[in-house]
Structure formats: structure tokens, C-alpha cells
PDB file of C-alpha atoms and ligand atoms in Angstrom:
ATOM      1  CA  MET B   1      86.033  87.107 120.925  1.00  0.00           C
ATOM      2  CA  ASN B   2      88.390  89.508 119.121  1.00  0.00           C
ATOM      3  CA  LEU B   3      90.442  88.231 116.174  1.00  0.00           C
ATOM      4  CA  VAL B   4      93.319  89.514 114.126  1.00  0.00           C
ATOM      5  CA  ILE B   5      93.652  88.328 110.541  1.00  0.00           C
ATOM      6  CA  PHE B   6      96.704  89.236 108.535  1.00  0.00           C
ATOM      7  CA  GLY B   7      98.576  88.201 105.432  1.00  0.00           C
ATOM      8  CA  PRO B   8      99.943  89.809 102.273  1.00  0.00           C
ATOM      9  CA  PRO B   9      97.645  91.838  99.992  1.00  0.00           C
ATOM     10  CA  GLY B  10      95.334  89.458  98.150  1.00  0.00           C
ATOM     11  CA  ALA B  11      95.838  86.649 100.699  1.00  0.00           C
ATOM     12  CA  GLY B  12      92.088  86.348 101.236  1.00  0.00           C
ATOM     13  CA  LYS B  13      91.696  88.347 104.461  1.00  0.00           C
ATOM     14  CA  GLY B  14      88.508  90.005 103.224  1.00  0.00           C
ATOM     15  CA  THR B  15      86.988  86.783 101.876  1.00  0.00           C
ATOM     16  CA  GLN B  16      87.730  84.889 105.082  1.00  0.00           C
ATOM     17  CA  SER B  17      86.537  87.783 107.239  1.00  0.00           C
ATOM     18  CA  ASN B  18      83.207  87.689 105.354  1.00  0.00           C
ATOM     19  CA  PHE B  19      82.910  84.012 106.288  1.00  0.00           C
ATOM     20  CA  ILE B  20      83.707  84.671 109.969  1.00  0.00           C
ATOM     21  CA  VAL B  21      81.253  87.584 110.136  1.00  0.00           C
ATOM     22  CA  LYS B  22      78.475  85.411 108.740  1.00  0.00           C
ATOM     23  CA  ASN B  23      79.109  82.433 110.985  1.00  0.00           C
ATOM     24  CA  TYR B  24      80.200  83.987 114.263  1.00  0.00           C
ATOM     25  CA  ASN B  25      78.391  87.324 114.401  1.00  0.00           C
ATOM     26  CA  LEU B  26      81.597  89.308 114.579  1.00  0.00           C
ATOM     27  CA  TYR B  27      82.273  92.690 112.961  1.00  0.00           C
ATOM     28  CA  GLN B  28      84.954  93.100 110.282  1.00  0.00           C
ATOM     29  CA  LEU B  29      87.114  96.134 110.942  1.00  0.00           C
ATOM     30  CA  SER B  30      89.149  96.551 107.759  1.00  0.00           C
ATOM     31  CA  THR B  31      91.526  99.485 108.075  1.00  0.00           C
ATOM     32  CA  GLY B  32      92.051  99.458 104.286  1.00  0.00           C
ATOM     33  CA  GLU B  33      88.274  99.751 103.788  1.00  0.00           C
ATOM     34  CA  LEU B  34      87.975 102.585 106.326  1.00  0.00           C
ATOM     35  CA  LEU B  35      90.765 104.447 104.542  1.00  0.00           C
ATOM     36  CA  ARG B  36      89.229 103.818 101.091  1.00  0.00           C
ATOM     37  CA  ASN B  37      85.930 105.253 102.383  1.00  0.00           C
ATOM     38  CA  GLU B  38      87.737 108.424 103.421  1.00  0.00           C
ATOM     39  CA  ILE B  39      89.085 108.721  99.870  1.00  0.00           C
ATOM     40  CA  LYS B  40      85.691 107.954  98.323  1.00  0.00           C
ATOM     41  CA  ASN B  41      84.029 110.612 100.470  1.00  0.00           C
ATOM     42  CA  LYS B  42      86.803 113.102  99.625  1.00  0.00           C
ATOM     43  CA  THR B  43      87.325 113.987 103.293  1.00  0.00           C
ATOM     44  CA  LYS B  44      90.358 116.005 104.401  1.00  0.00           C
ATOM     45  CA  LEU B  45      91.965 112.769 105.539  1.00  0.00           C
ATOM     46  CA  GLY B  46      91.035 111.059 102.248  1.00  0.00           C
ATOM     47  CA  ILE B  47      92.813 113.760 100.246  1.00  0.00           C
ATOM     48  CA  GLU B  48      95.860 113.471 102.521  1.00  0.00           C
ATOM     49  CA  ILE B  49      96.225 109.675 102.185  1.00  0.00           C
ATOM     50  CA  PHE B  50      95.258 109.174  98.512  1.00  0.00           C
ATOM     51  CA  SER B  51      98.770 109.223  97.076  1.00  0.00           C
ATOM     52  CA  ILE B  52     100.264 107.209  99.957  1.00  0.00           C
ATOM     53  CA  MET B  53      97.770 104.382  99.416  1.00  0.00           C
ATOM     54  CA  ASN B  54      98.230 104.399  95.670  1.00  0.00           C
ATOM     55  CA  SER B  55     101.987 104.101  96.057  1.00  0.00           C
ATOM     56  CA  GLY B  56     101.626 100.894  98.085  1.00  0.00           C
ATOM     57  CA  ASN B  57     103.008 102.432 101.292  1.00  0.00           C
ATOM     58  CA  LEU B  58     101.467 102.485 104.747  1.00  0.00           C
ATOM     59  CA  VAL B  59      99.651 105.528 106.078  1.00  0.00           C
ATOM     60  CA  SER B  60     100.804 106.812 109.478  1.00  0.00           C
ATOM     61  CA  ASP B  61     100.251 104.761 112.621  1.00  0.00           C
ATOM     62  CA  GLU B  62      98.433 107.701 114.286  1.00  0.00           C
ATOM     63  CA  ILE B  63      95.829 107.999 111.528  1.00  0.00           C
ATOM     64  CA  VAL B  64      94.947 104.301 111.645  1.00  0.00           C
ATOM     65  CA  SER B  65      95.000 104.185 115.440  1.00  0.00           C
ATOM     66  CA  ASP B  66      92.430 107.010 115.628  1.00  0.00           C
ATOM     67  CA  LEU B  67      90.186 105.155 113.181  1.00  0.00           C
ATOM     68  CA  ILE B  68      90.235 101.858 115.063  1.00  0.00           C
ATOM     69  CA  GLU B  69      89.843 103.391 118.519  1.00  0.00           C
ATOM     70  CA  LYS B  70      86.393 104.643 117.469  1.00  0.00           C
ATOM     71  CA  PHE B  71      85.318 101.013 117.090  1.00  0.00           C
ATOM     72  CA  ILE B  72      87.178  99.529 120.056  1.00  0.00           C
ATOM     73  CA  SER B  73      85.629 102.139 122.354  1.00  0.00           C
ATOM     74  CA  ASN B  74      82.116 101.509 121.034  1.00  0.00           C
ATOM     75  CA  ASP B  75      80.118  98.998 123.092  1.00  0.00           C
ATOM     76  CA  THR B  76      78.292  97.741 119.975  1.00  0.00           C
ATOM     77  CA  TYR B  77      81.509  96.079 118.865  1.00  0.00           C
ATOM     78  CA  LYS B  78      82.822  95.021 122.265  1.00  0.00           C
ATOM     79  CA  ASP B  79      84.559  91.632 122.034  1.00  0.00           C
ATOM     80  CA  ARG B  80      83.373  91.026 118.487  1.00  0.00           C
ATOM     81  CA  LEU B  81      85.967  92.633 116.272  1.00  0.00           C
ATOM     82  CA  ILE B  82      87.963  91.102 113.433  1.00  0.00           C
ATOM     83  CA  PHE B  83      90.997  93.292 112.825  1.00  0.00           C
ATOM     84  CA  ASP B  84      91.573  92.915 109.097  1.00  0.00           C
ATOM     85  CA  GLY B  85      94.754  94.661 107.987  1.00  0.00           C
ATOM     86  CA  TYR B  86      95.723  95.885 111.458  1.00  0.00           C
ATOM     87  CA  PRO B  87      98.364  95.600 112.905  1.00  0.00           C
ATOM     88  CA  ARG B  88     100.859  95.882 110.073  1.00  0.00           C
ATOM     89  CA  ASN B  89     104.003  96.628 112.090  1.00  0.00           C
ATOM     90  CA  LYS B  90     105.244  96.079 115.638  1.00  0.00           C
ATOM     91  CA  SER B  91     104.259  99.476 116.963  1.00  0.00           C
ATOM     92  CA  GLN B  92     100.688  98.898 115.704  1.00  0.00           C
ATOM     93  CA  ALA B  93     100.668  95.471 117.403  1.00  0.00           C
ATOM     94  CA  GLU B  94     101.688  97.078 120.689  1.00  0.00           C
ATOM     95  CA  ASN B  95      99.170  99.867 120.192  1.00  0.00           C
ATOM     96  CA  LEU B  96      96.381  97.363 119.577  1.00  0.00           C
ATOM     97  CA  ASN B  97      97.138  95.615 122.876  1.00  0.00           C
ATOM     98  CA  TYR B  98      97.186  99.001 124.606  1.00  0.00           C
ATOM     99  CA  LEU B  99      93.845 100.107 123.131  1.00  0.00           C
ATOM    100  CA  LEU B 100      92.130  96.800 123.853  1.00  0.00           C
ATOM    101  CA  LYS B 101      93.337  96.876 127.460  1.00  0.00           C
ATOM    102  CA  LYS B 102      92.082 100.455 127.806  1.00  0.00           C
ATOM    103  CA  TYR B 103      88.572  99.210 126.945  1.00  0.00           C
ATOM    104  CA  ASN B 104      88.821  95.943 128.928  1.00  0.00           C
ATOM    105  CA  GLN B 105      89.300  93.666 125.969  1.00  0.00           C
ATOM    106  CA  LYS B 106      91.965  91.403 124.485  1.00  0.00           C
ATOM    107  CA  ILE B 107      92.850  89.444 121.376  1.00  0.00           C
ATOM    108  CA  ASP B 108      91.810  85.816 121.463  1.00  0.00           C
ATOM    109  CA  LEU B 109      93.182  84.519 118.167  1.00  0.00           C
ATOM    110  CA  VAL B 110      95.582  85.703 115.474  1.00  0.00           C
ATOM    111  CA  LEU B 111      95.313  84.163 112.010  1.00  0.00           C
ATOM    112  CA  LYS B 112      98.108  84.507 109.497  1.00  0.00           C
ATOM    113  CA  LEU B 113      97.233  83.596 105.913  1.00  0.00           C
ATOM    114  CA  SER B 114     100.326  82.437 104.027  1.00  0.00           C
ATOM    115  CA  VAL B 115     100.360  82.927 100.262  1.00  0.00           C
ATOM    116  CA  SER B 116     103.290  83.124  97.809  1.00  0.00           C
ATOM    117  CA  LEU B 117     104.087  86.197  95.731  1.00  0.00           C
ATOM    118  CA  ASP B 118     103.238  84.299  92.503  1.00  0.00           C
ATOM    119  CA  SER B 119      99.702  83.591  93.722  1.00  0.00           C
ATOM    120  CA  ILE B 120      99.354  87.127  95.043  1.00  0.00           C
ATOM    121  CA  LYS B 121     100.065  88.544  91.585  1.00  0.00           C
ATOM    122  CA  LYS B 122      97.247  86.496  90.036  1.00  0.00           C
ATOM    123  CA  ARG B 123      94.847  87.251  92.847  1.00  0.00           C
ATOM    124  CA  ILE B 124      95.410  90.979  92.758  1.00  0.00           C
ATOM    125  CA  SER B 125      95.171  91.311  88.997  1.00  0.00           C
ATOM    126  CA  GLY B 126      91.935  89.247  88.882  1.00  0.00           C
ATOM    127  CA  ARG B 127      90.198  90.742  91.927  1.00  0.00           C
ATOM    128  CA  SER B 128      87.021  92.797  91.832  1.00  0.00           C
ATOM    129  CA  VAL B 129      84.513  93.800  94.488  1.00  0.00           C
ATOM    130  CA  CYS B 130      80.731  94.128  94.147  1.00  0.00           C
ATOM    131  CA  SER B 131      79.934  97.772  94.837  1.00  0.00           C
ATOM    132  CA  ILE B 132      76.461  96.805  96.115  1.00  0.00           C
ATOM    133  CA  CYS B 133      77.142  94.019  98.635  1.00  0.00           C
ATOM    134  CA  GLY B 134      80.943  94.129  99.055  1.00  0.00           C
ATOM    135  CA  LYS B 135      81.473  90.502  98.005  1.00  0.00           C
ATOM    136  CA  ILE B 136      84.942  89.802  96.642  1.00  0.00           C
ATOM    137  CA  TYR B 137      85.454  87.884  93.379  1.00  0.00           C
ATOM    138  CA  ASN B 138      88.359  86.795  91.229  1.00  0.00           C
ATOM    139  CA  GLU B 139      87.932  86.357  87.493  1.00  0.00           C
ATOM    140  CA  TYR B 140      90.324  83.349  87.522  1.00  0.00           C
ATOM    141  CA  PHE B 141      89.410  81.434  90.711  1.00  0.00           C
ATOM    142  CA  ASN B 142      86.086  82.690  91.953  1.00  0.00           C
ATOM    143  CA  PRO B 143      84.160  84.503  89.190  1.00  0.00           C
ATOM    144  CA  ALA B 144      80.962  86.396  89.981  1.00  0.00           C
ATOM    145  CA  PRO B 145      77.845  84.406  89.044  1.00  0.00           C
ATOM    146  CA  ILE B 146      76.519  85.080  85.544  1.00  0.00           C
ATOM    147  CA  ASN B 147      73.061  86.737  85.492  1.00  0.00           C
ATOM    148  CA  ALA B 148      73.320  87.651  89.177  1.00  0.00           C
ATOM    149  CA  GLU B 149      71.184  90.629  90.173  1.00  0.00           C
ATOM    150  CA  CYS B 150      73.418  92.106  92.831  1.00  0.00           C
ATOM    151  CA  CYS B 151      76.868  91.108  91.635  1.00  0.00           C
ATOM    152  CA  ALA B 152      76.290  91.752  87.908  1.00  0.00           C
ATOM    153  CA  SER B 153      79.425  92.771  86.028  1.00  0.00           C
ATOM    154  CA  LYS B 154      78.286  96.414  85.862  1.00  0.00           C
ATOM    155  CA  PHE B 155      78.497  96.557  89.671  1.00  0.00           C
ATOM    156  CA  LEU B 156      81.949  94.977  89.927  1.00  0.00           C
ATOM    157  CA  GLN B 157      84.746  97.417  90.671  1.00  0.00           C
ATOM    158  CA  LYS B 158      88.510  97.102  90.804  1.00  0.00           C
ATOM    159  CA  ARG B 159      90.457  98.773  93.588  1.00  0.00           C
ATOM    160  CA  SER B 160      92.757 101.490  92.282  1.00  0.00           C
ATOM    161  CA  ASP B 161      95.721  99.894  94.124  1.00  0.00           C
ATOM    162  CA  ASP B 162      95.062  96.437  92.620  1.00  0.00           C
ATOM    163  CA  THR B 163      97.488  96.830  89.730  1.00  0.00           C
ATOM    164  CA  LEU B 164     100.423  94.459  89.354  1.00  0.00           C
ATOM    165  CA  GLU B 165     102.944  97.207  90.028  1.00  0.00           C
ATOM    166  CA  ILE B 166     101.291  98.607  93.176  1.00  0.00           C
ATOM    167  CA  GLY B 167     100.411  95.055  94.284  1.00  0.00           C
ATOM    168  CA  VAL B 168     104.072  93.999  94.254  1.00  0.00           C
ATOM    169  CA  LYS B 169     105.007  97.166  96.149  1.00  0.00           C
ATOM    170  CA  ARG B 170     102.280  96.424  98.736  1.00  0.00           C
ATOM    171  CA  TYR B 171     103.625  92.881  99.079  1.00  0.00           C
ATOM    172  CA  GLN B 172     107.152  94.231  99.676  1.00  0.00           C
ATOM    173  CA  THR B 173     105.822  96.704 102.253  1.00  0.00           C
ATOM    174  CA  TYR B 174     104.048  93.815 104.011  1.00  0.00           C
ATOM    175  CA  GLU B 175     107.187  91.629 104.032  1.00  0.00           C
ATOM    176  CA  LYS B 176     109.371  94.464 105.290  1.00  0.00           C
ATOM    177  CA  ASN B 177     107.218  95.157 108.353  1.00  0.00           C
ATOM    178  CA  ILE B 178     105.548  91.914 109.326  1.00  0.00           C
ATOM    179  CA  ALA B 179     108.350  89.751 110.868  1.00  0.00           C
ATOM    180  CA  PRO B 180     108.269  91.518 114.274  1.00  0.00           C
ATOM    181  CA  VAL B 181     104.451  91.275 114.310  1.00  0.00           C
ATOM    182  CA  ILE B 182     104.698  87.510 113.796  1.00  0.00           C
ATOM    183  CA  ASP B 183     107.233  87.235 116.650  1.00  0.00           C
ATOM    184  CA  PHE B 184     105.061  89.425 118.856  1.00  0.00           C
ATOM    185  CA  TYR B 185     102.047  87.117 118.511  1.00  0.00           C
ATOM    186  CA  LYS B 186     104.127  83.926 118.644  1.00  0.00           C
ATOM    187  CA  GLN B 187     105.381  85.019 122.049  1.00  0.00           C
ATOM    188  CA  SER B 188     101.846  85.382 123.355  1.00  0.00           C
ATOM    189  CA  ASN B 189     100.864  81.997 121.876  1.00  0.00           C
ATOM    190  CA  LEU B 190      98.010  83.476 119.882  1.00  0.00           C
ATOM    191  CA  LEU B 191      99.325  82.893 116.366  1.00  0.00           C
ATOM    192  CA  LYS B 192      97.882  80.261 114.023  1.00  0.00           C
ATOM    193  CA  VAL B 193      99.296  80.010 110.505  1.00  0.00           C
ATOM    194  CA  VAL B 194      96.791  78.988 107.840  1.00  0.00           C
ATOM    195  CA  ASN B 195      97.805  77.889 104.341  1.00  0.00           C
ATOM    196  CA  GLY B 196      96.066  80.469 102.174  1.00  0.00           C
ATOM    197  CA  GLU B 197      96.798  78.596  98.923  1.00  0.00           C
ATOM    198  CA  THR B 198      94.062  75.951  99.287  1.00  0.00           C
ATOM    199  CA  SER B 199      90.406  76.404  98.273  1.00  0.00           C
ATOM    200  CA  ILE B 200      88.241  79.097  99.887  1.00  0.00           C
ATOM    201  CA  SER B 201      86.027  76.459 101.495  1.00  0.00           C
ATOM    202  CA  ASP B 202      88.982  74.458 102.861  1.00  0.00           C
ATOM    203  CA  ILE B 203      90.361  77.639 104.416  1.00  0.00           C
ATOM    204  CA  ASN B 204      86.861  78.432 105.790  1.00  0.00           C
ATOM    205  CA  SER B 205      86.825  74.997 107.474  1.00  0.00           C
ATOM    206  CA  GLU B 206      90.307  75.344 108.927  1.00  0.00           C
ATOM    207  CA  ILE B 207      89.552  78.789 110.330  1.00  0.00           C
ATOM    208  CA  GLY B 208      86.160  77.627 111.617  1.00  0.00           C
ATOM    209  CA  ALA B 209      87.851  74.772 113.528  1.00  0.00           C
ATOM    210  CA  LEU B 210      90.397  77.159 115.078  1.00  0.00           C
ATOM    211  CA  ILE B 211      87.637  79.552 116.174  1.00  0.00           C
ATOM    212  CA  GLU B 212      85.652  76.707 117.719  1.00  0.00           C
ATOM    213  CA  VAL B 213      88.662  75.728 119.844  1.00  0.00           C
ATOM    214  CA  VAL B 214      89.102  79.288 121.092  1.00  0.00           C
ATOM    215  CA  LYS B 215      85.351  79.628 121.738  1.00  0.00           C
ATOM    216  CA  GLY B 216      85.613  76.584 123.990  1.00  0.00           C
ATOM    217  CA  TRP B 217      88.161  78.391 126.173  1.00  0.00           C
ATOM    218  CA  LEU B 218      86.149  81.617 126.595  1.00  0.00           C
TER     219      LEU B 218
HETATM  220  P1  AMP U 301      94.276  96.659 102.503  1.00  0.00           P
HETATM  221  O1  AMP U 301      92.873  96.912 102.089  1.00  0.00           O
HETATM  222  O2  AMP U 301      94.388  96.001 103.847  1.00  0.00           O
HETATM  223  O3  AMP U 301      95.076  95.927 101.444  1.00  0.00           O
HETATM  224  O4  AMP U 301      94.977  98.103 102.673  1.00  0.00           O
HETATM  225  C1  AMP U 301      95.086  98.989 101.574  1.00  0.00           C
HETATM  226  C2  AMP U 301      96.048 100.119 101.918  1.00  0.00           C
HETATM  227  O5  AMP U 301      95.561 100.867 103.044  1.00  0.00           O
HETATM  228  C3  AMP U 301      97.466  99.685 102.336  1.00  0.00           C
HETATM  229  O6  AMP U 301      98.304  99.431 101.222  1.00  0.00           O
HETATM  230  C4  AMP U 301      97.911 100.908 103.156  1.00  0.00           C
HETATM  231  O7  AMP U 301      98.291 101.985 102.334  1.00  0.00           O
HETATM  232  C5  AMP U 301      96.635 101.307 103.872  1.00  0.00           C
HETATM  233  N1  AMP U 301      96.493 100.607 105.185  1.00  0.00           N
HETATM  234  C6  AMP U 301      95.565  99.669 105.519  1.00  0.00           C
HETATM  235  N2  AMP U 301      95.726  99.248 106.774  1.00  0.00           N
HETATM  236  C7  AMP U 301      96.787  99.950 107.260  1.00  0.00           C
HETATM  237  C8  AMP U 301      97.472  99.949 108.513  1.00  0.00           C
HETATM  238  N3  AMP U 301      97.110  99.128 109.508  1.00  0.00           N
HETATM  239  N4  AMP U 301      98.516 100.804 108.654  1.00  0.00           N
HETATM  240  C9  AMP U 301      98.899 101.631 107.671  1.00  0.00           C
HETATM  241  N5  AMP U 301      98.324 101.658 106.456  1.00  0.00           N
HETATM  242  C10 AMP U 301      97.273 100.823 106.247  1.00  0.00           C
END
């Protein structure tokens, strides 16, 4: 099964992908994470995209397509990918279908997490990630456990684009590009809209139920 999960920045794509990975043995392919790794490792690409990412804009379709093709073409990940943060515009949605077809695969379910801009602002400003295990926390809704070994506060890091100003810009970029992607997946009957404003565990359950239905068809 291949899944797409999308929603505005801070909608919970990463948190919900962690849940799906754990329960369904899929692999989370986060384009944002792949791009951040390039920046962290100071690669040529990382240097090229640093200012684009920190302005809240999208990097070019070609760059992201090359990154994801490496995974789609790799048998280790065949039919077990969660596309987190891809596609973000219509041409990426078409490209994803093209690439999957090229490697004899398809998308089985598309999840859209809906969250308001007000909630997004709180989520982005409170978000941190454990640099050891990658778990995502929020100081307001989902604080890291006190006295934890792995997720101790000294290991928690904030993303450089998780400021209020860049967050709002990222939200606007999302809104500007996403309508045709929604139509694209509505037409192929793959789209399920999930209310991303309820509790993490309620969203886990809703997504789990949707995946079970699709699993029954495969
Ligand atoms: P994310 O971690 O999904 O919030 O992505 C962080 C940033 O990475 C975005 O604001 C974009 O600059 C870039 N990015 C991630 N995915 C894509 C994509 N599919 N297309 C273009 N840029 C992307």
C-alpha cells in the first residue's frame, strides 16, 4: 500500500506518519526531511535550497522529483511508501502518478489533514523534534516527558522554519497550490479528509480505520 498524507504545515503529517509507520510497516518519505538533511549535511543541493526553505517557498519540482524517485525505484520500499509533504502542487501530483506507474505501483489512499490557520500558528510556535529519535512534541499540547532519557529537553530542537512569520508564509504557499491537488485526488476517488483538530489518538484511530478499509481491498 502506498499513501499520500498532506495538509498545511503543522497539521500533524509527521506525527500521524509515525503512527502509520509503527502500525503498518510502511516507510515515511518526508520530502521536507530529505531537504533538511541536505542542508544539515551542507551538500551542494543543501546550500542551493537553504534560503528558499527559510523563506517559506517551495523548492523546484525537479529537485524533489529526483529525491523521491530514488525511493520509488528501490525495491526495499516497493508498495510501502507514505508520501509526507509530496505532492504539493498539481504538476507534482501528476509526476507522482507517472513515477509510480513507471515502477509498477500506485497510490491506494490519500489523506488530507484539515487544520485552521489559528491552530497552525500555535502548533508551529510550540513544535520541537527530538534530535535522537525524531519524535515530534508540542510544548502546549503534547510536551516531551519530563526525565525522559532520549527526549530530554537538551535533545529537543526547533526547525529553523518554525517561526510564526515563516509558518504563516508556508501556510499561504500551501493554500495557494493545494486546490488543484485536492481536485486531482477527488477525481480518482482516493481522497479522505480527516479533521486534524481533534486529539492525536482520535486522529490515529480515524486514519487506522481508513487504512483497514483500503487493506481489505488490496
Ligand atoms: P515540510 O517539512 O513538509 O513542512 O517542508 C518544509 C519545506 O521543504 C517546505 O516549506 C518547502 O520549502 C520544502 N518542501 C518540502 N516538500 C516539498 C515539495 N514537495 N515541493 C517543494 N518544496 C518542498
